[in-house]
PDB file of C-alpha atoms and ligand atoms in Angstrom:
ATOM      1  CA  MET K 144      18.358-104.205 -88.776  1.00  0.00           C
ATOM      2  CA  ASP K 145      21.937-104.765 -87.581  1.00  0.00           C
ATOM      3  CA  ARG K 146      23.616-108.149 -87.939  1.00  0.00           C
ATOM      4  CA  THR K 147      26.887-109.641 -86.739  1.00  0.00           C
ATOM      5  CA  LEU K 148      28.824-112.869 -87.221  1.00  0.00           C
ATOM      6  CA  VAL K 149      29.163-115.156 -84.199  1.00  0.00           C
ATOM      7  CA  LEU K 150      31.616-118.045 -84.066  1.00  0.00           C
ATOM      8  CA  VAL K 151      31.807-120.552 -81.250  1.00  0.00           C
ATOM      9  CA  LYS K 152      35.432-121.522 -81.798  1.00  0.00           C
ATOM     10  CA  PRO K 153      36.752-125.125 -81.603  1.00  0.00           C
ATOM     11  CA  ASP K 154      37.527-124.801 -77.875  1.00  0.00           C
ATOM     12  CA  GLY K 155      34.001-123.625 -77.165  1.00  0.00           C
ATOM     13  CA  VAL K 156      32.463-126.507 -79.125  1.00  0.00           C
ATOM     14  CA  ALA K 157      34.844-129.088 -77.607  1.00  0.00           C
ATOM     15  CA  ARG K 158      34.168-127.866 -74.065  1.00  0.00           C
ATOM     16  CA  GLY K 159      30.419-128.059 -74.549  1.00  0.00           C
ATOM     17  CA  TYR K 160      29.576-124.368 -74.529  1.00  0.00           C
ATOM     18  CA  VAL K 161      27.497-124.118 -77.703  1.00  0.00           C
ATOM     19  CA  GLY K 162      24.315-124.170 -75.647  1.00  0.00           C
ATOM     20  CA  GLU K 163      25.648-121.681 -73.094  1.00  0.00           C
ATOM     21  CA  VAL K 164      26.697-119.210 -75.791  1.00  0.00           C
ATOM     22  CA  LEU K 165      23.378-119.496 -77.638  1.00  0.00           C
ATOM     23  CA  ARG K 166      21.511-119.227 -74.332  1.00  0.00           C
ATOM     24  CA  ARG K 167      23.188-115.894 -73.617  1.00  0.00           C
ATOM     25  CA  ILE K 168      22.357-114.593 -77.100  1.00  0.00           C
ATOM     26  CA  GLU K 169      18.715-115.629 -76.784  1.00  0.00           C
ATOM     27  CA  ALA K 170      18.443-114.370 -73.201  1.00  0.00           C
ATOM     28  CA  LYS K 171      19.786-110.994 -74.292  1.00  0.00           C
ATOM     29  CA  GLY K 172      17.041-110.838 -76.906  1.00  0.00           C
ATOM     30  CA  TYR K 173      18.824-111.152 -80.244  1.00  0.00           C
ATOM     31  CA  THR K 174      17.512-113.283 -83.086  1.00  0.00           C
ATOM     32  CA  ILE K 175      19.492-116.103 -84.689  1.00  0.00           C
ATOM     33  CA  VAL K 176      18.969-115.798 -88.443  1.00  0.00           C
ATOM     34  CA  ALA K 177      21.487-118.420 -89.668  1.00  0.00           C
ATOM     35  CA  MET K 178      23.562-121.140 -88.031  1.00  0.00           C
ATOM     36  CA  GLU K 179      25.870-123.963 -89.101  1.00  0.00           C
ATOM     37  CA  LEU K 180      28.392-126.428 -87.633  1.00  0.00           C
ATOM     38  CA  ARG K 181      31.460-126.777 -89.846  1.00  0.00           C
ATOM     39  CA  VAL K 182      35.243-127.122 -89.915  1.00  0.00           C
ATOM     40  CA  PRO K 183      36.543-124.002 -91.666  1.00  0.00           C
ATOM     41  CA  ASP K 184      39.270-124.442 -94.261  1.00  0.00           C
ATOM     42  CA  ARG K 185      42.439-122.435 -94.694  1.00  0.00           C
ATOM     43  CA  ALA K 186      41.063-120.310 -97.533  1.00  0.00           C
ATOM     44  CA  LEU K 187      38.067-119.198 -95.481  1.00  0.00           C
ATOM     45  CA  LEU K 188      40.273-118.344 -92.501  1.00  0.00           C
ATOM     46  CA  ASP K 189      42.751-116.395 -94.618  1.00  0.00           C
ATOM     47  CA  ALA K 190      39.849-114.263 -95.822  1.00  0.00           C
ATOM     48  CA  HIS K 191      38.108-114.063 -92.468  1.00  0.00           C
ATOM     49  CA  TYR K 192      41.293-113.083 -90.618  1.00  0.00           C
ATOM     50  CA  ALA K 193      42.804-111.058 -93.481  1.00  0.00           C
ATOM     51  CA  GLU K 194      43.912-108.284 -91.098  1.00  0.00           C
ATOM     52  CA  HIS K 195      46.007-110.816 -89.128  1.00  0.00           C
ATOM     53  CA  VAL K 196      47.742-112.683 -91.986  1.00  0.00           C
ATOM     54  CA  GLY K 197      51.495-112.444 -91.388  1.00  0.00           C
ATOM     55  CA  LYS K 198      51.311-111.707 -87.671  1.00  0.00           C
ATOM     56  CA  PRO K 199      53.388-113.952 -85.377  1.00  0.00           C
ATOM     57  CA  PHE K 200      50.321-115.660 -83.897  1.00  0.00           C
ATOM     58  CA  PHE K 201      48.614-116.290 -87.253  1.00  0.00           C
ATOM     59  CA  PRO K 202      49.919-119.868 -87.870  1.00  0.00           C
ATOM     60  CA  ASP K 203      48.802-120.945 -84.382  1.00  0.00           C
ATOM     61  CA  LEU K 204      45.467-119.227 -84.905  1.00  0.00           C
ATOM     62  CA  VAL K 205      44.819-121.104 -88.163  1.00  0.00           C
ATOM     63  CA  ALA K 206      45.934-124.421 -86.647  1.00  0.00           C
ATOM     64  CA  PHE K 207      43.562-123.840 -83.743  1.00  0.00           C
ATOM     65  CA  MET K 208      40.633-122.737 -85.901  1.00  0.00           C
ATOM     66  CA  THR K 209      40.962-125.791 -88.182  1.00  0.00           C
ATOM     67  CA  SER K 210      41.360-128.227 -85.254  1.00  0.00           C
ATOM     68  CA  GLY K 211      37.663-129.060 -85.050  1.00  0.00           C
ATOM     69  CA  PRO K 212      34.164-127.857 -85.799  1.00  0.00           C
ATOM     70  CA  VAL K 213      33.012-124.343 -85.065  1.00  0.00           C
ATOM     71  CA  VAL K 214      29.454-123.084 -84.832  1.00  0.00           C
ATOM     72  CA  ALA K 215      28.950-120.107 -87.110  1.00  0.00           C
ATOM     73  CA  ALA K 216      25.839-117.990 -86.677  1.00  0.00           C
ATOM     74  CA  VAL K 217      24.387-114.690 -87.771  1.00  0.00           C
ATOM     75  CA  ILE K 218      22.477-112.793 -85.107  1.00  0.00           C
ATOM     76  CA  GLU K 219      20.298-109.746 -85.565  1.00  0.00           C
ATOM     77  CA  GLY K 220      18.995-106.786 -83.579  1.00  0.00           C
ATOM     78  CA  GLN K 221      19.540-103.087 -82.949  1.00  0.00           C
ATOM     79  CA  ARG K 222      23.219-102.398 -82.052  1.00  0.00           C
ATOM     80  CA  VAL K 223      24.002-106.126 -82.001  1.00  0.00           C
ATOM     81  CA  VAL K 224      27.578-105.581 -83.219  1.00  0.00           C
ATOM     82  CA  GLU K 225      28.612-103.609 -80.160  1.00  0.00           C
ATOM     83  CA  ALA K 226      26.463-105.696 -77.807  1.00  0.00           C
ATOM     84  CA  TRP K 227      27.993-108.986 -78.920  1.00  0.00           C
ATOM     85  CA  ARG K 228      31.529-107.573 -78.536  1.00  0.00           C
ATOM     86  CA  ALA K 229      30.599-106.531 -74.974  1.00  0.00           C
ATOM     87  CA  MET K 230      29.077-109.938 -74.235  1.00  0.00           C
ATOM     88  CA  MET K 231      32.252-111.719 -75.450  1.00  0.00           C
ATOM     89  CA  GLY K 232      34.688-109.669 -73.393  1.00  0.00           C
ATOM     90  CA  THR K 233      38.205-108.633 -74.307  1.00  0.00           C
ATOM     91  CA  THR K 234      40.431-110.843 -76.512  1.00  0.00           C
ATOM     92  CA  ASP K 235      42.671-112.078 -73.669  1.00  0.00           C
ATOM     93  CA  ALA K 236      40.406-114.322 -71.581  1.00  0.00           C
ATOM     94  CA  THR K 237      42.700-113.922 -68.582  1.00  0.00           C
ATOM     95  CA  LYS K 238      41.880-110.212 -68.505  1.00  0.00           C
ATOM     96  CA  ALA K 239      38.272-110.404 -69.714  1.00  0.00           C
ATOM     97  CA  ALA K 240      35.739-109.069 -67.234  1.00  0.00           C
ATOM     98  CA  PRO K 241      33.672-111.495 -65.175  1.00  0.00           C
ATOM     99  CA  GLY K 242      30.178-111.630 -66.622  1.00  0.00           C
ATOM    100  CA  THR K 243      31.486-111.864 -70.167  1.00  0.00           C
ATOM    101  CA  ILE K 244      31.751-115.178 -72.035  1.00  0.00           C
ATOM    102  CA  ARG K 245      35.531-115.042 -72.189  1.00  0.00           C
ATOM    103  CA  GLY K 246      35.740-113.764 -68.622  1.00  0.00           C
ATOM    104  CA  ASP K 247      33.451-116.437 -67.211  1.00  0.00           C
ATOM    105  CA  LEU K 248      34.460-119.458 -69.287  1.00  0.00           C
ATOM    106  CA  GLY K 249      37.920-118.743 -70.701  1.00  0.00           C
ATOM    107  CA  ARG K 250      41.505-118.850 -69.444  1.00  0.00           C
ATOM    108  CA  ASP K 251      45.056-119.150 -70.757  1.00  0.00           C
ATOM    109  CA  TRP K 252      45.684-122.831 -71.551  1.00  0.00           C
ATOM    110  CA  GLY K 253      49.321-122.180 -72.439  1.00  0.00           C
ATOM    111  CA  ASN K 254      48.743-120.635 -75.861  1.00  0.00           C
ATOM    112  CA  GLY K 255      48.363-116.987 -74.920  1.00  0.00           C
ATOM    113  CA  SER K 256      45.039-115.549 -76.003  1.00  0.00           C
ATOM    114  CA  THR K 257      44.441-117.886 -78.960  1.00  0.00           C
ATOM    115  CA  GLU K 258      41.770-120.078 -77.355  1.00  0.00           C
ATOM    116  CA  ASN K 259      39.101-117.583 -76.380  1.00  0.00           C
ATOM    117  CA  LEU K 260      35.870-119.403 -77.167  1.00  0.00           C
ATOM    118  CA  VAL K 261      34.070-116.968 -79.445  1.00  0.00           C
ATOM    119  CA  HIS K 262      34.390-114.518 -82.323  1.00  0.00           C
ATOM    120  CA  GLY K 263      32.404-111.398 -83.071  1.00  0.00           C
ATOM    121  CA  SER K 264      32.708-108.876 -85.884  1.00  0.00           C
ATOM    122  CA  ASP K 265      34.342-105.621 -84.753  1.00  0.00           C
ATOM    123  CA  SER K 266      32.216-103.201 -86.858  1.00  0.00           C
ATOM    124  CA  SER K 267      29.194-103.163 -89.163  1.00  0.00           C
ATOM    125  CA  GLU K 268      31.554-103.184 -92.150  1.00  0.00           C
ATOM    126  CA  SER K 269      33.419-106.231 -90.805  1.00  0.00           C
ATOM    127  CA  ALA K 270      30.105-107.923 -90.070  1.00  0.00           C
ATOM    128  CA  ALA K 271      28.877-107.508 -93.641  1.00  0.00           C
ATOM    129  CA  ARG K 272      32.195-108.771 -95.026  1.00  0.00           C
ATOM    130  CA  GLU K 273      32.371-111.774 -92.655  1.00  0.00           C
ATOM    131  CA  ILE K 274      28.710-112.760 -93.083  1.00  0.00           C
ATOM    132  CA  ALA K 275      29.218-112.798 -96.860  1.00  0.00           C
ATOM    133  CA  LEU K 276      32.210-115.136 -96.393  1.00  0.00           C
ATOM    134  CA  TRP K 277      30.528-117.619 -94.049  1.00  0.00           C
ATOM    135  CA  PHE K 278      26.948-117.450 -95.377  1.00  0.00           C
ATOM    136  CA  PRO K 279      27.215-116.413 -99.042  1.00  0.00           C
ATOM    137  CA  THR K 280      23.637-117.435 -99.828  1.00  0.00           C
ATOM    138  CA  LEU K 281      21.955-115.727 -96.869  1.00  0.00           C
ATOM    139  CA  PRO K 282      19.492-113.111 -98.089  1.00  0.00           C
ATOM    140  CA  GLY K 283      20.177-109.617 -96.810  1.00  0.00           C
TER     141      GLY K 283
HETATM  142  P1  IDP W  15      39.100-110.470 -81.312  1.00  0.00           P
HETATM  143  O1  IDP W  15      38.758-111.925 -81.601  1.00  0.00           O
HETATM  144  O2  IDP W  15      38.844-110.139 -79.879  1.00  0.00           O
HETATM  145  O3  IDP W  15      38.469-109.509 -82.296  1.00  0.00           O
HETATM  146  P2  IDP W  15      41.614-110.055 -82.758  1.00  0.00           P
HETATM  147  O4  IDP W  15      42.657-109.086 -82.348  1.00  0.00           O
HETATM  148  O5  IDP W  15      40.788-109.728 -83.958  1.00  0.00           O
HETATM  149  O6  IDP W  15      40.688-110.341 -81.478  1.00  0.00           O
HETATM  150  O7  IDP W  15      42.351-111.439 -82.990  1.00  0.00           O
HETATM  151  C1  IDP W  15      41.695-112.509 -83.620  1.00  0.00           C
HETATM  152  C2  IDP W  15      41.958-113.774 -82.829  1.00  0.00           C
HETATM  153  O8  IDP W  15      43.347-114.092 -82.924  1.00  0.00           O
HETATM  154  C3  IDP W  15      41.705-113.655 -81.326  1.00  0.00           C
HETATM  155  O9  IDP W  15      40.352-113.827 -80.967  1.00  0.00           O
HETATM  156  C4  IDP W  15      42.583-114.746 -80.788  1.00  0.00           C
HETATM  157  O10 IDP W  15      41.979-116.043 -81.000  1.00  0.00           O
HETATM  158  C5  IDP W  15      43.809-114.628 -81.694  1.00  0.00           C
HETATM  159  N1  IDP W  15      44.822-113.705 -81.155  1.00  0.00           N
HETATM  160  C6  IDP W  15      44.786-112.372 -81.194  1.00  0.00           C
HETATM  161  N2  IDP W  15      45.880-111.822 -80.635  1.00  0.00           N
HETATM  162  C7  IDP W  15      46.643-112.857 -80.245  1.00  0.00           C
HETATM  163  C8  IDP W  15      47.925-112.943 -79.615  1.00  0.00           C
HETATM  164  O11 IDP W  15      48.584-111.934 -79.293  1.00  0.00           O
HETATM  165  N3  IDP W  15      48.399-114.198 -79.362  1.00  0.00           N
HETATM  166  C9  IDP W  15      47.693-115.318 -79.698  1.00  0.00           C
HETATM  167  N4  IDP W  15      46.502-115.287 -80.318  1.00  0.00           N
HETATM  168  C10 IDP W  15      45.967-114.071 -80.583  1.00  0.00           C
HETATM  169 MG1   MG W  16      38.803-109.304 -84.334  1.00  0.00          MG
END
């Protein structure tokens, strides 16, 4: 069974969209197999966003992601990795299609595309790596 990592980022939690995001996941038919509210630390984010370390937006991204609690979850179902990416919409909420989470609920608040409500793994390999980082004790 396929799995992916979901994060409701600090803006999504602060704006009260945890329920809305989980509602969409449940309505679509995927199963939540793990979930936790936590403030990620720098070490976790360096590992999670390893591909972005050193990019110009990385310091702002880390500051944003450590600014408050996030909801981390693992969801499961056939082709859930690609489905969850489609449900989130494109990275830049300004351009994200209506009907997607970022397209419906997100906008540019003056920080480019940093605050975009949700995260989803971009491949099965990324999902396995990210799930191991956030939920190291979760049985496969
Ligand atoms: P994704 O979250 O849609 O997979 P990535 O390119 O993996 O997008 O970037 C990770 C996160 O870094 C984004 O979700 C967003 O929060 C932030 N980010 C990406 N590109 C930019 C940028 O050009 N400016 C500001 N923040 C960015
Ligand atoms: Mg990404």
